[in-house]
CSV table of C-alpha atoms and ligand atoms in Angstrom, one decimal:
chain,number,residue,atom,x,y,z
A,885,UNK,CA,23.6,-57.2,-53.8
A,886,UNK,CA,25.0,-55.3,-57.1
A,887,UNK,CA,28.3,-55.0,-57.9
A,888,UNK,CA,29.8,-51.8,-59.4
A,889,UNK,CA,32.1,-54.1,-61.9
A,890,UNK,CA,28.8,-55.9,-62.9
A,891,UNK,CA,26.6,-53.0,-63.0
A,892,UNK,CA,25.0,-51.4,-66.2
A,893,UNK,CA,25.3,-47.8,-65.7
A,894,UNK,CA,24.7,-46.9,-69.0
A,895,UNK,CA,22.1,-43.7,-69.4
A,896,UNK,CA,22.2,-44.1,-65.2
A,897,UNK,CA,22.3,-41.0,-63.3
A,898,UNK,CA,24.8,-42.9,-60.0
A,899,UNK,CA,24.5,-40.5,-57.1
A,900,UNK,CA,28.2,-40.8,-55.6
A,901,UNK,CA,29.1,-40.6,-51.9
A,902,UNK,CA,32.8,-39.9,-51.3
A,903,UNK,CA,34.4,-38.4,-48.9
A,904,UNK,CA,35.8,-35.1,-50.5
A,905,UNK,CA,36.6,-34.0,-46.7
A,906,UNK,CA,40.3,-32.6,-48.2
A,907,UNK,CA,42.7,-29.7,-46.6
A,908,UNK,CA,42.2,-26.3,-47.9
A,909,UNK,CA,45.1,-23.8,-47.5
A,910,UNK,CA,43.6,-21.3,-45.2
A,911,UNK,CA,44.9,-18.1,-47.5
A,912,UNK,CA,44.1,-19.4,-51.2
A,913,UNK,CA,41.7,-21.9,-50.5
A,914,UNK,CA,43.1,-24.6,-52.9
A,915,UNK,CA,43.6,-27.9,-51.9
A,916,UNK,CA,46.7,-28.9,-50.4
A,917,UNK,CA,46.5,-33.1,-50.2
A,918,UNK,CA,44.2,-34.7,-52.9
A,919,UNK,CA,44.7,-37.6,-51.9
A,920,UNK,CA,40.6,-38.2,-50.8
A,921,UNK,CA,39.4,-36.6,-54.4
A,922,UNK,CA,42.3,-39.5,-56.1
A,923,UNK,CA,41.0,-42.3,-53.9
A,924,UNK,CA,37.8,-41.7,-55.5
A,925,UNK,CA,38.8,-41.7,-59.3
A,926,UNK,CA,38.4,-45.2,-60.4
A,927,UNK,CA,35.0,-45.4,-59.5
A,928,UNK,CA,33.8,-42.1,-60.8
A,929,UNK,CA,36.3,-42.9,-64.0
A,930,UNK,CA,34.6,-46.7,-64.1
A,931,UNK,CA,30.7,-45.2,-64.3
A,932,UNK,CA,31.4,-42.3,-66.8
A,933,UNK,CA,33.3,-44.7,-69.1
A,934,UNK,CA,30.2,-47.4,-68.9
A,935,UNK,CA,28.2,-44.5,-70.4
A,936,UNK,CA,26.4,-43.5,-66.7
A,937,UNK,CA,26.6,-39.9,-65.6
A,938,UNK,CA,28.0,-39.1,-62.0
A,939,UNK,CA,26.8,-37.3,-59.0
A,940,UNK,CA,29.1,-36.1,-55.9
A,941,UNK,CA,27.9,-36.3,-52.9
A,942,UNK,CA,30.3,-35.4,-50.0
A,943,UNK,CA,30.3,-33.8,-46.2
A,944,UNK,CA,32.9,-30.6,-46.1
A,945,UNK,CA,34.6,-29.8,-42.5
A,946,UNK,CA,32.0,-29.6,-39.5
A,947,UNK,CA,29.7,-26.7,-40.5
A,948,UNK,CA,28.2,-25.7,-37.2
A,949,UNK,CA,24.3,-24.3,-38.4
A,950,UNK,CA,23.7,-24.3,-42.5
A,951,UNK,CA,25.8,-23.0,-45.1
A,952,UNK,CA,28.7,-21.6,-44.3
A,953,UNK,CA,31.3,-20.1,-47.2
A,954,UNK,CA,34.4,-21.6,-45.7
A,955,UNK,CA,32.7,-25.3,-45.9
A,956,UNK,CA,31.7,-25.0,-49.6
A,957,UNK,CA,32.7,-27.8,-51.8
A,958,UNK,CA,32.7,-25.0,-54.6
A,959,UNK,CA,36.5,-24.5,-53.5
A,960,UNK,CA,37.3,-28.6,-54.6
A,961,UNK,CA,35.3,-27.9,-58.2
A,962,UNK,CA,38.4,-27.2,-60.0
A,963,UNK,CA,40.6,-29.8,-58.2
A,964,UNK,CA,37.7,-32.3,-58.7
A,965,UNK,CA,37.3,-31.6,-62.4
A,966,UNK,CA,41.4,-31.1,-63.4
A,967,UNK,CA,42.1,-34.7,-61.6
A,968,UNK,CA,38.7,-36.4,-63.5
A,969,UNK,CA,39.8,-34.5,-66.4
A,970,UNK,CA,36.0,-33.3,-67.6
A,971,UNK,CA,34.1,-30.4,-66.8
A,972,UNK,CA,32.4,-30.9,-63.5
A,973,UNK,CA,29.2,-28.7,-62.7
A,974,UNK,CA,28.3,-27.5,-59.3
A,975,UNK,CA,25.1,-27.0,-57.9
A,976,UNK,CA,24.7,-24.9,-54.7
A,977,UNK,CA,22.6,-26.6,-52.7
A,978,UNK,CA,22.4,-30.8,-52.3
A,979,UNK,CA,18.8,-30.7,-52.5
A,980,UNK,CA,16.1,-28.7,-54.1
A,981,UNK,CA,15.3,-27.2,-57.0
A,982,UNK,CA,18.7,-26.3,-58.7
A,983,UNK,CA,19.8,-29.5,-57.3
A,984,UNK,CA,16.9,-31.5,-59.3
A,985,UNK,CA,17.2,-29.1,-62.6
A,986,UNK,CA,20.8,-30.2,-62.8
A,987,UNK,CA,21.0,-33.4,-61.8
A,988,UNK,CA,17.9,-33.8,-64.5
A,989,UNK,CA,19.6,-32.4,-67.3
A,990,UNK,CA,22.8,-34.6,-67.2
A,991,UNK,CA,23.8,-36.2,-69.7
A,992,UNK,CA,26.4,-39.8,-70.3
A,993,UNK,CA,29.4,-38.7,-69.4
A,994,UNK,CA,29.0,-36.0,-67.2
A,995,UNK,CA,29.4,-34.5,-63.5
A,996,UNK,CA,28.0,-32.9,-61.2
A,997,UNK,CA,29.1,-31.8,-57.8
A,998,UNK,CA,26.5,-31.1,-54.8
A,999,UNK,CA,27.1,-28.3,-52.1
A,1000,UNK,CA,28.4,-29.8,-48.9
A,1001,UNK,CA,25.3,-32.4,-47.3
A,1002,UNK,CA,26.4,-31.1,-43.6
A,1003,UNK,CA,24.9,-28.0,-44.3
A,1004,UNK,CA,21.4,-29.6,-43.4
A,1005,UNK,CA,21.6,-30.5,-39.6
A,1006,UNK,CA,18.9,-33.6,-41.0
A,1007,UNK,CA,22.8,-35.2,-42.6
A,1008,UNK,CA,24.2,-35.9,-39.5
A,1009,UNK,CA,20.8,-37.0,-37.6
A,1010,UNK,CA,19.8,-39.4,-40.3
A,1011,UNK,CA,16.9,-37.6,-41.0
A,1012,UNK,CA,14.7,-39.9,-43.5
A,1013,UNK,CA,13.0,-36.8,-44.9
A,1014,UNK,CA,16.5,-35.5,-46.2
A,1015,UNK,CA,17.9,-38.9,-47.1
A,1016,UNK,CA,14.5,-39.4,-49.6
A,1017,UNK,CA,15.6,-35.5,-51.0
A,1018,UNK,CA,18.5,-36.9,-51.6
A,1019,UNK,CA,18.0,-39.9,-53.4
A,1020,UNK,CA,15.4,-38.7,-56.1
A,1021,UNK,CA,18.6,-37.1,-57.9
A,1022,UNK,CA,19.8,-40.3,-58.9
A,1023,UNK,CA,18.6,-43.6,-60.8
A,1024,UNK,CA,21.3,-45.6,-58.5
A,1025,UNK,CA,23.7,-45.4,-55.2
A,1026,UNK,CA,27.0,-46.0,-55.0
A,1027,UNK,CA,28.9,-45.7,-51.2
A,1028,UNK,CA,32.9,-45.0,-52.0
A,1029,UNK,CA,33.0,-43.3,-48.6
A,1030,UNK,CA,34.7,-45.2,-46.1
A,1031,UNK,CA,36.1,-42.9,-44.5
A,1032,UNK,CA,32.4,-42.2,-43.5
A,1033,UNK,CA,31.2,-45.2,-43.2
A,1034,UNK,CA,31.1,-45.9,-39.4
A,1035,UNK,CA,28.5,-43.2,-39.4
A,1036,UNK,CA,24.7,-43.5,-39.6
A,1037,UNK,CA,23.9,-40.4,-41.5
A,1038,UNK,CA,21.4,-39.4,-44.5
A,1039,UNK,CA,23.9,-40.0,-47.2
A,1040,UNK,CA,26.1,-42.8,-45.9
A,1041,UNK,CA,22.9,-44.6,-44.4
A,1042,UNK,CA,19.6,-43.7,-44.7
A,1043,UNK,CA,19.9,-43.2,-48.4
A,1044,UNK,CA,20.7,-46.6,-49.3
A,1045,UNK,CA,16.7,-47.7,-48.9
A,1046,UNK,CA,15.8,-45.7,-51.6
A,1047,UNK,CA,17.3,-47.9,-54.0
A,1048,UNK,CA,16.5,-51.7,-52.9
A,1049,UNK,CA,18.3,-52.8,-55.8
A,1050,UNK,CA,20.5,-50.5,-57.4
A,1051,UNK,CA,22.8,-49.6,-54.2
A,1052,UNK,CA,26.6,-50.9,-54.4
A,1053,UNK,CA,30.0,-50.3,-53.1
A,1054,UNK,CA,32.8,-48.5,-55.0
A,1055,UNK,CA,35.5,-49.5,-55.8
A,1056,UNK,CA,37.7,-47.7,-53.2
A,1057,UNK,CA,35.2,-48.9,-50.3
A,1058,UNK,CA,35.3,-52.6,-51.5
A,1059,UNK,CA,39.4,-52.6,-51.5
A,1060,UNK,CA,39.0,-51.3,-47.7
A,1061,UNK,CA,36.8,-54.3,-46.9
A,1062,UNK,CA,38.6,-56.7,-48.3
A,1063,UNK,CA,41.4,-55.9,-46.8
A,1064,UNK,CA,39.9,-55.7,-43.6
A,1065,UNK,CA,38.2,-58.3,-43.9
A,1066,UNK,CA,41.4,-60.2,-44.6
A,1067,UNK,CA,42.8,-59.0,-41.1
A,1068,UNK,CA,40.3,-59.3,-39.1
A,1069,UNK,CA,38.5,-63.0,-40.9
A,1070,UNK,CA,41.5,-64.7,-42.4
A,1071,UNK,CA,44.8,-63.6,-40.8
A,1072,UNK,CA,47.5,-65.9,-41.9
A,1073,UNK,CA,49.7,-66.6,-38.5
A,1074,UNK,CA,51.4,-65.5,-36.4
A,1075,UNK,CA,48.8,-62.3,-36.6
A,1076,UNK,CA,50.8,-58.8,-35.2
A,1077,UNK,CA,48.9,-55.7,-34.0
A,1078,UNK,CA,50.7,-52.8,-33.4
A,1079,UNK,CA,48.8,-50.3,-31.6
A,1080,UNK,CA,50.1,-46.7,-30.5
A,1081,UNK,CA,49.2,-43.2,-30.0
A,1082,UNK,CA,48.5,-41.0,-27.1
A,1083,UNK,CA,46.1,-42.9,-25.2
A,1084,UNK,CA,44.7,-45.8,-23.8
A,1085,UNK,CA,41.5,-44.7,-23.6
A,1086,UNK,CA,41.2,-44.5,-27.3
A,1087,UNK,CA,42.1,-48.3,-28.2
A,1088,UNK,CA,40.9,-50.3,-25.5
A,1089,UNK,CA,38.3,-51.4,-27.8
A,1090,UNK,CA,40.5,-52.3,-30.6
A,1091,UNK,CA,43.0,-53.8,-28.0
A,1092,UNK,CA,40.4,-55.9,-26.4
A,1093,UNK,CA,38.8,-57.2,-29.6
A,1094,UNK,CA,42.4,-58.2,-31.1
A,1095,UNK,CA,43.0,-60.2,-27.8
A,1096,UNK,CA,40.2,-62.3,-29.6
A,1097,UNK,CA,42.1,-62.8,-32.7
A,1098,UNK,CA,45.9,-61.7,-32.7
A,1099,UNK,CA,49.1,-63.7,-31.7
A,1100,UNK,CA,50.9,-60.6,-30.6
A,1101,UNK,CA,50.2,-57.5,-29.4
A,1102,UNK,CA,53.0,-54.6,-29.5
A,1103,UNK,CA,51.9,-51.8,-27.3
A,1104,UNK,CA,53.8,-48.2,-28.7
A,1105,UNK,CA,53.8,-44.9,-28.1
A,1106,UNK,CA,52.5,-42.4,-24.7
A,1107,UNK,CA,49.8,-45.1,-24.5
A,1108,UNK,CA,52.3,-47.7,-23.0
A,1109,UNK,CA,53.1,-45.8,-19.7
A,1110,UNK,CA,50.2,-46.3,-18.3
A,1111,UNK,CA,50.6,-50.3,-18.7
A,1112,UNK,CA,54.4,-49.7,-17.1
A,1113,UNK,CA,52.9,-47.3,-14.3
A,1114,UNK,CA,49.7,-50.2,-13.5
A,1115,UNK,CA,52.7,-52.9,-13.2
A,1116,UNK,CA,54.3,-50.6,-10.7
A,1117,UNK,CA,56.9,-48.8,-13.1
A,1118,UNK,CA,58.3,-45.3,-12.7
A,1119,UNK,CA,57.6,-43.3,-15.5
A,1120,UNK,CA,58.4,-39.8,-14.7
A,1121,UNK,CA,56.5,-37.2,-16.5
A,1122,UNK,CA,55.2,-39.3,-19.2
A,1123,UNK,CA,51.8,-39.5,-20.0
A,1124,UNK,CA,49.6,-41.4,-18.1
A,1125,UNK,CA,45.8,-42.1,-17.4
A,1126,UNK,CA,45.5,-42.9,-13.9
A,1127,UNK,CA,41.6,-44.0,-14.5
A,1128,UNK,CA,42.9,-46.6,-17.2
A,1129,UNK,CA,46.0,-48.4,-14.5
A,1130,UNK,CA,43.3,-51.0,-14.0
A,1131,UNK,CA,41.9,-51.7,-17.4
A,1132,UNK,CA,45.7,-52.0,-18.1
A,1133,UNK,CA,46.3,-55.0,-15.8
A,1134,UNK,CA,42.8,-56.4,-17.1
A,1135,UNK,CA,44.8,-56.3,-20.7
A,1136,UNK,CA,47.9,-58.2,-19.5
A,1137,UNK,CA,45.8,-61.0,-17.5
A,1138,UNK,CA,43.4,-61.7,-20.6
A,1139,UNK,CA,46.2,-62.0,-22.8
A,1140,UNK,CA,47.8,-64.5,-20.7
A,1141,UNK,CA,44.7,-66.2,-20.3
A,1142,UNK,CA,44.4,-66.3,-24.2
A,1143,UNK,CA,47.7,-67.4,-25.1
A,1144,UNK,CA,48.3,-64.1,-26.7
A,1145,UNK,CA,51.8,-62.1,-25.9
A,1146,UNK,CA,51.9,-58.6,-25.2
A,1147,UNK,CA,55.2,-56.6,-26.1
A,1148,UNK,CA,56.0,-53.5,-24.6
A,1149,UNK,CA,58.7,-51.3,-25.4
A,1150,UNK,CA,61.9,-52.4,-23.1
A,1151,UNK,CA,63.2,-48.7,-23.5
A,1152,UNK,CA,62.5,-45.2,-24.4
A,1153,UNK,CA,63.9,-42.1,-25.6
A,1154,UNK,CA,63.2,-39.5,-23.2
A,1155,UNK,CA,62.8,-35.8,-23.1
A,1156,UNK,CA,63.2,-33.1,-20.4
A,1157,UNK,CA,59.8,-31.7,-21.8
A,1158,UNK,CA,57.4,-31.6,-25.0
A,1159,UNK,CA,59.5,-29.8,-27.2
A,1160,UNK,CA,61.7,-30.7,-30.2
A,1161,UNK,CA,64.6,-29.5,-29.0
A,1162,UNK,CA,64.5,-30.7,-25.5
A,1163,UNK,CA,67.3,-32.4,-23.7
A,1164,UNK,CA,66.9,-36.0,-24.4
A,1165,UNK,CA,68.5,-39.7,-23.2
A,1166,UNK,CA,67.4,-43.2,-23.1
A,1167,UNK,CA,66.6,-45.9,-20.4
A,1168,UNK,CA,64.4,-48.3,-19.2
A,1169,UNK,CA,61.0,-47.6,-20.1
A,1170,UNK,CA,59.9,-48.7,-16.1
A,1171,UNK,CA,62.9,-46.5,-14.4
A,1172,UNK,CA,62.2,-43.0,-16.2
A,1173,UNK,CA,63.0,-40.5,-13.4
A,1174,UNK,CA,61.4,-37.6,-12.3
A,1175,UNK,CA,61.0,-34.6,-14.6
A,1176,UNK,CA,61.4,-36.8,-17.7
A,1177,UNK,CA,58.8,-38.3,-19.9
A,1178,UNK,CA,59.3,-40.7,-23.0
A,1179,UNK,CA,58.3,-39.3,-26.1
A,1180,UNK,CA,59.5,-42.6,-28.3
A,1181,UNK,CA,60.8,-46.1,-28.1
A,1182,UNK,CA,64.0,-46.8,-28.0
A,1183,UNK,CA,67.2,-48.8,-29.8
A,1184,UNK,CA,66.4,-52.2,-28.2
A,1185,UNK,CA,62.7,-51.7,-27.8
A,1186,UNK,CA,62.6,-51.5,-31.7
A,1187,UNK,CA,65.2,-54.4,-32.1
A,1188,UNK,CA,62.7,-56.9,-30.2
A,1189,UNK,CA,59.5,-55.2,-32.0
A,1190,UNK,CA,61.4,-55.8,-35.0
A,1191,UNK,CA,61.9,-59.1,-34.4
A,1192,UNK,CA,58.6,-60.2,-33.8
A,1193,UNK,CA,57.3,-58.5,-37.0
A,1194,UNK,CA,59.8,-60.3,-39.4
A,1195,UNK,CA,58.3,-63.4,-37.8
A,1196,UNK,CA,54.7,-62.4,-38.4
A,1197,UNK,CA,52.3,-63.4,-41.8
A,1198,UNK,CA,49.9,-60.7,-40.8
A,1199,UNK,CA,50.6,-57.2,-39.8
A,1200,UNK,CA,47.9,-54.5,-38.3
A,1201,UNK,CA,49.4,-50.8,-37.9
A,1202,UNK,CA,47.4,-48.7,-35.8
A,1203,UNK,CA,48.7,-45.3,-33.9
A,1204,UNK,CA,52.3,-44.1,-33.9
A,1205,UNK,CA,55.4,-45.7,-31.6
A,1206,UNK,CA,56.5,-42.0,-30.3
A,1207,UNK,CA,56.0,-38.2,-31.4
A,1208,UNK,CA,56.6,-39.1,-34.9
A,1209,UNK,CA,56.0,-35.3,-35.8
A,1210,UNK,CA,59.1,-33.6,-34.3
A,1211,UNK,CA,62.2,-35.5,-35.8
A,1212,UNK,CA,64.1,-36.2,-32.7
A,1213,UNK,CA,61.5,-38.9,-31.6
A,1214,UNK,CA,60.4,-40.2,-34.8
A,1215,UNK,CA,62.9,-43.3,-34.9
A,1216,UNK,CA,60.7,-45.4,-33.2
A,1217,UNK,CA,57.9,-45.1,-36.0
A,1218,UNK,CA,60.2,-45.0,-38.8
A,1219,UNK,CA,62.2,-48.3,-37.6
A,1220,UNK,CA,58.7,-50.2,-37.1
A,1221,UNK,CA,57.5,-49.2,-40.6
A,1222,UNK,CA,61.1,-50.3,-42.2
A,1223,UNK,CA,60.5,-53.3,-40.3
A,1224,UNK,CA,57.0,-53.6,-41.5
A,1225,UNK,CA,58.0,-53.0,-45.1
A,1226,UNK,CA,60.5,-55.8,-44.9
A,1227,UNK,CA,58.4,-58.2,-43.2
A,1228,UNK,CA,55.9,-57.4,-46.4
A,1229,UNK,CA,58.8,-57.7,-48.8
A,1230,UNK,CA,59.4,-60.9,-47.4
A,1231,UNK,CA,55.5,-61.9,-48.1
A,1232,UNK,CA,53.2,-60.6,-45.1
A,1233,UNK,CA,50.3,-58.7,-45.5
A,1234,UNK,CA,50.5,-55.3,-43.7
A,1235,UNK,CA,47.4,-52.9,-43.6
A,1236,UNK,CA,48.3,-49.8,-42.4
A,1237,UNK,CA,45.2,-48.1,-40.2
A,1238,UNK,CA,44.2,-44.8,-41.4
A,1239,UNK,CA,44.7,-41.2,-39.4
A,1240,UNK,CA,48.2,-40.8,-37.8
A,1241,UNK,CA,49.9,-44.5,-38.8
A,1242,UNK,CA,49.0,-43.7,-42.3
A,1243,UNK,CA,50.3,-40.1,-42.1
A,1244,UNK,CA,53.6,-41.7,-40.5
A,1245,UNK,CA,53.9,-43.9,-43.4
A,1246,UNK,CA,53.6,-41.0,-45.9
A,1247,UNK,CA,55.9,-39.1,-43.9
A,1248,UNK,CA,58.9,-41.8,-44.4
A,1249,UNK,CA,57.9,-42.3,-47.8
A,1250,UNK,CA,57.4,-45.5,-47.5
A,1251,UNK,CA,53.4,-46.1,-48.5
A,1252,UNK,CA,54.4,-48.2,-51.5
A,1253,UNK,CA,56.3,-51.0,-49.4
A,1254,UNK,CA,53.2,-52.2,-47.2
A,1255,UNK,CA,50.1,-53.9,-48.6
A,1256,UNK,CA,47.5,-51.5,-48.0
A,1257,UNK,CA,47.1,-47.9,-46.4
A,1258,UNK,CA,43.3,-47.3,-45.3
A,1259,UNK,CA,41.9,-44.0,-46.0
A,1260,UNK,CA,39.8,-44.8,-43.0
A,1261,UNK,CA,41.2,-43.3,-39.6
A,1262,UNK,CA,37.9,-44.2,-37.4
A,1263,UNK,CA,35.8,-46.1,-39.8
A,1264,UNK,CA,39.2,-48.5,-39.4
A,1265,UNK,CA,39.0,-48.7,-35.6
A,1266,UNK,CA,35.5,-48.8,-35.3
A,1267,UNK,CA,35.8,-52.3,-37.8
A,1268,UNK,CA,38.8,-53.9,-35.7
A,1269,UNK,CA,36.9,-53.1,-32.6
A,1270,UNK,CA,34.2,-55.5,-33.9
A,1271,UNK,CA,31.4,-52.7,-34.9
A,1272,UNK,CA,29.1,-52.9,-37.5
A,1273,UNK,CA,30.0,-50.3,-40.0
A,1274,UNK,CA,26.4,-48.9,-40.9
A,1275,UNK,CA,27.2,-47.1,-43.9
A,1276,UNK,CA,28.4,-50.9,-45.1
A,1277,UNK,CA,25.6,-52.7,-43.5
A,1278,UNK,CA,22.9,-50.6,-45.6
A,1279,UNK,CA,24.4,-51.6,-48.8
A,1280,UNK,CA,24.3,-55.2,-48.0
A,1281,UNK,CA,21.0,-55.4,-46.1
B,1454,AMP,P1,46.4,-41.3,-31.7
B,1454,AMP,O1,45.6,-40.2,-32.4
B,1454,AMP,O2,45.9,-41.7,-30.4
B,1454,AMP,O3,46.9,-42.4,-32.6
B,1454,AMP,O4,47.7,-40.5,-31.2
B,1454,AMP,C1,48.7,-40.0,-32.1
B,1454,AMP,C2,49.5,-39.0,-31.4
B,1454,AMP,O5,50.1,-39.5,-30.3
B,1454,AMP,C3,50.5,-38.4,-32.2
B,1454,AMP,O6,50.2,-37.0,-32.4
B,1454,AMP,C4,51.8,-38.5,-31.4
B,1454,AMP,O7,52.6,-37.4,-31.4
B,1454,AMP,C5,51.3,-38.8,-30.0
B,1454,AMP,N1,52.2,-39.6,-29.2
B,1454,AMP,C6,52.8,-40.8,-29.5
B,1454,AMP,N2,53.6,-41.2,-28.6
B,1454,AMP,C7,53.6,-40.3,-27.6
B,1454,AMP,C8,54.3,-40.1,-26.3
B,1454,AMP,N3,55.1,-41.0,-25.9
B,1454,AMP,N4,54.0,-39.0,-25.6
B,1454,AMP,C9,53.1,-38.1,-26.1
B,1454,AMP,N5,52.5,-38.2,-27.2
B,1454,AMP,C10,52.7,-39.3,-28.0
C-alpha cells in the first residue's frame, strides 16, 4: 500500500475524495462552517507543494434525480480556493468531456473542483461504469473522506481498483484510523465508553460490540429510560422504546457476564414538557412521575460519571448526556466533557465521536482539551460497531 508522506506526486494529476458536504446559508448560499473544506487542507496543501496537481472530488447534500442548482459544489469554489489560497477551477460536470479537457490541461500546482458526484444515481449504487469515468481524470487516488467512508459508492469504493498501485489514504483519513484504531486495538485500561443520544435503537450495535472491549460503560441521555423502564423504573413521560425493554436487560446480563460495569445516570433533570422554558426539577432517574420526562442527567449522576472518567486511560464519546441544544439541560454534557478534558489533561486519550458529541464539544468550546474529535458521525459508529469500513478496505486491499 502507498503512503501519501512517501508518495511522489510530482507532475501527478491525484484525483481527491473529500467530503466537501458543508452548510450553506439558505439566503446567500455561502458557507457557514468550513470546518470539512479545513479538515481537508493538509493533504490537498501536501500534494500541490510536492509538485502534483489536485482534483476534488466530493458528494453535495442528497440530490434526489441529477443535477440540481441548490446541490452545486460551484457555491464552495470560492470558500475552497480563499482557504487553499490558489485559484481553484470548476468544471460542471464530474465526468465527461469538460471534465477530461480540464482535468487534462492541469498543470503542477493547480486545482480543480468537480460538480457534485451524487448527481449520477451510478455514485451511490457503486456503479463500475461511473467509477472507471471517474478514474481516468487522474494519474493517482487519494481517499481523505472519512466521513464517507462507511459507504460503498463509485468514488469512496469502486474507484480505488482503477489504480492497483497508486491509491492511498490522506492525511485527514489516516489520523481518523489511527485514532480509532487506538480505541478500539490498543486501549490503555480501564477503557470508558460514553454512549448517549435519543435512542437505543441507534447504538445497540456500538453498545454490544464495546461489551467486547470496554471496562465501563456510561449509558446518557433519552436512551437510558428505556434501560430504567426494562428494570421496572418509572419514567414518566420520558422517551422510551417499548420494543428495545428487552434488548435492554440482554445489555445489563452480558455486561455482568463479562466483567464489564454499566453506569447509568442515578438522577435526572426533568421537564414538564419538550421546551426550553419548561418547568423543570430533579429526582431519581427510576421515580420520574407522571407528566414529567428527563431531558438531562443530573448533579449526582454527573458526580459518579465523573468519577469513573478521571479514573479511566481511555475515553470513547459517543451521543450527548441530555438536550444539550436548549441551555437549561445542557449541564449534563458540558460537566462530562469538563470531566473528559480533565481526565485527558491528566494523560488519557479521549476521541470524541463525530455528529452530535462533536457538535457538543464545539458548542462548550472545549475541542482543544480532548485528544481527538472525528469528523466522522456514522463512518465512527459503523467502526466501533466492528464493521468493515469499505471506502478503507479498498485502499488497503
Ligand atoms: P443521537 O443522534 O442519537 O446521538 O441523539 C442526539 C439527540 O438526542 C440530541 O439532539 C439530543 O437533544 C437528544 N437527546 C438527548 N437526551 C435526550 C433526552 N433525555 N430526551 C430527549 N432527547 C434527548
Amino acid at each position: 500500500m502507498n503512503s501519501i508522506d512517501t508518495y511522489n506526486f510530482q507532475g501527478k494529476r491525484a484525483l481527491v475524495r473529500v467530503d466537501f458536504n458543508v452548510p450553506l446559508d439558505k439566503q446567500t448560499m455561502a458557507v457557514t462552517d468550513d470546518k470539512r473544506i479545513r479538515a481537508a487542507l493538509p493533504t490537498i496543501q501536501h500534494i500541490l507543494n510536492q509538485g502534483g496537481s489536485v482534483i476534488l472530488l466530493s458528494h453535495f447534500g442528497r440530490p434526489k434525480e441529477g443535477p440540481e442548482d441548490k446541490f452545486s459544489l460551484n457555491h464552495i469554489r470560492s470558500t475552497v480556493e480563499k482557504l487553499v489560497g490558489r485559484t481553484v477551477e470548476f468544471a460542471g460536470d464530474c465526468i465527461g468531456a469538460e471534465a477530461q479537457e480540464k482535468s487534462k490541461s492541469l498543470t503542477s500546482g493547480s486545482v480543480l473542483l468537480l460538480e457534485n458526484v451524487r448527481f449520477y444515481s451510478e455514485e451511490t449504487k457503486g456503479d463500475l461504469a461511473f467509477a472507471e469515468k471517474l478514474a481516468s481524470l487522474g494519474d493517482c487516488y487519494v481517499n481523505d473522506a472519512f466521513g464517507a467512508a462507511h459507504r460503498a459508492h463509485a468514488s469512496t469504493t469502486q474507484i480505488a481498483q482503477f489504480f492497483p498501485t497508486d491509491k492511498m489514504v490522506g492525511f485527514l483519513m489516516k489520523s481518523e484510523l489511527e485514532s480509532a484504531r487506538k480505541v478500539l486495538n490498543n486501549a490503555e485500561r480501564p477503557f470508558t465508553a460514553i454512549v448517549g443520544g435519543a435512542k437505543v435503537s441507534d447504538k445497540v450495535l456500538i453498545v454490544e460490540n464495546l461489551l467486547n472491549i470496554a471496562d465501563h460503560i456510561i449509558i446518557g441521555g433519552g436512551m437510558s429510560y428505556t434501560f430504567y423502564k426494562a428494570q421496572g423504573g418509572q419514567i414518566g413521560q420520558s422517551l422510551c422504546e417499548d420494543e428495545r425493554l428487552e434488548t435492554c436487560l440482554e445489555i445489563m446480563a452480558k455486561a455482568k457476564e463479562k466483567g464489564v460495569q454499566i453506569h447509568l445516570p442515578i438522577d435526572s433533570t426533568i421537564a414538564d414538557r419538550f421546551a426550553a422554558d419548561a418547568a423543570t426539577d430533579v429526582c431519581s432517574s427510576k421515580e420520574i412521575p407522571d407528566g414529567w420526562m428527563g431531558l438531562d442527567i443530573g448533579t449526582q449522576a454527573v458526580a459518579t460519571f465523573r468519577d469513573v472518567l478521571l479514573a479511566s486511560k481511555t475515553i470513547l464519546w459517543n451521543g450527548p448526556m441530555g438536550v444539550f441544544e436548549m441551555e437549561a439541560f445542557e449541564n449534563g454534557t458540558k460537566s462530562v466533557a469538563l470531566a473528559v478534558a480533565e481526565a485527558t489533561r491528566n494523560g488519557a486519550f479521549s476521541l470524541i465521536g463525530g455528529g452530535d458529541s462533536a457538535a457538543a464539544v464545539q458548542k462548550f468550546g472545549m475541542s482543544d482539551q480532548v485528544s481527538y474529535v472525528s469528523t466522522g458521525g456514522g463512518a465512527l459508529l459503523e467502526y466501533f460497531e466492528g464493521k468493515v469500513l469499505p471506502g478503507v478496505q479498498a485502499i488497503e486491499d
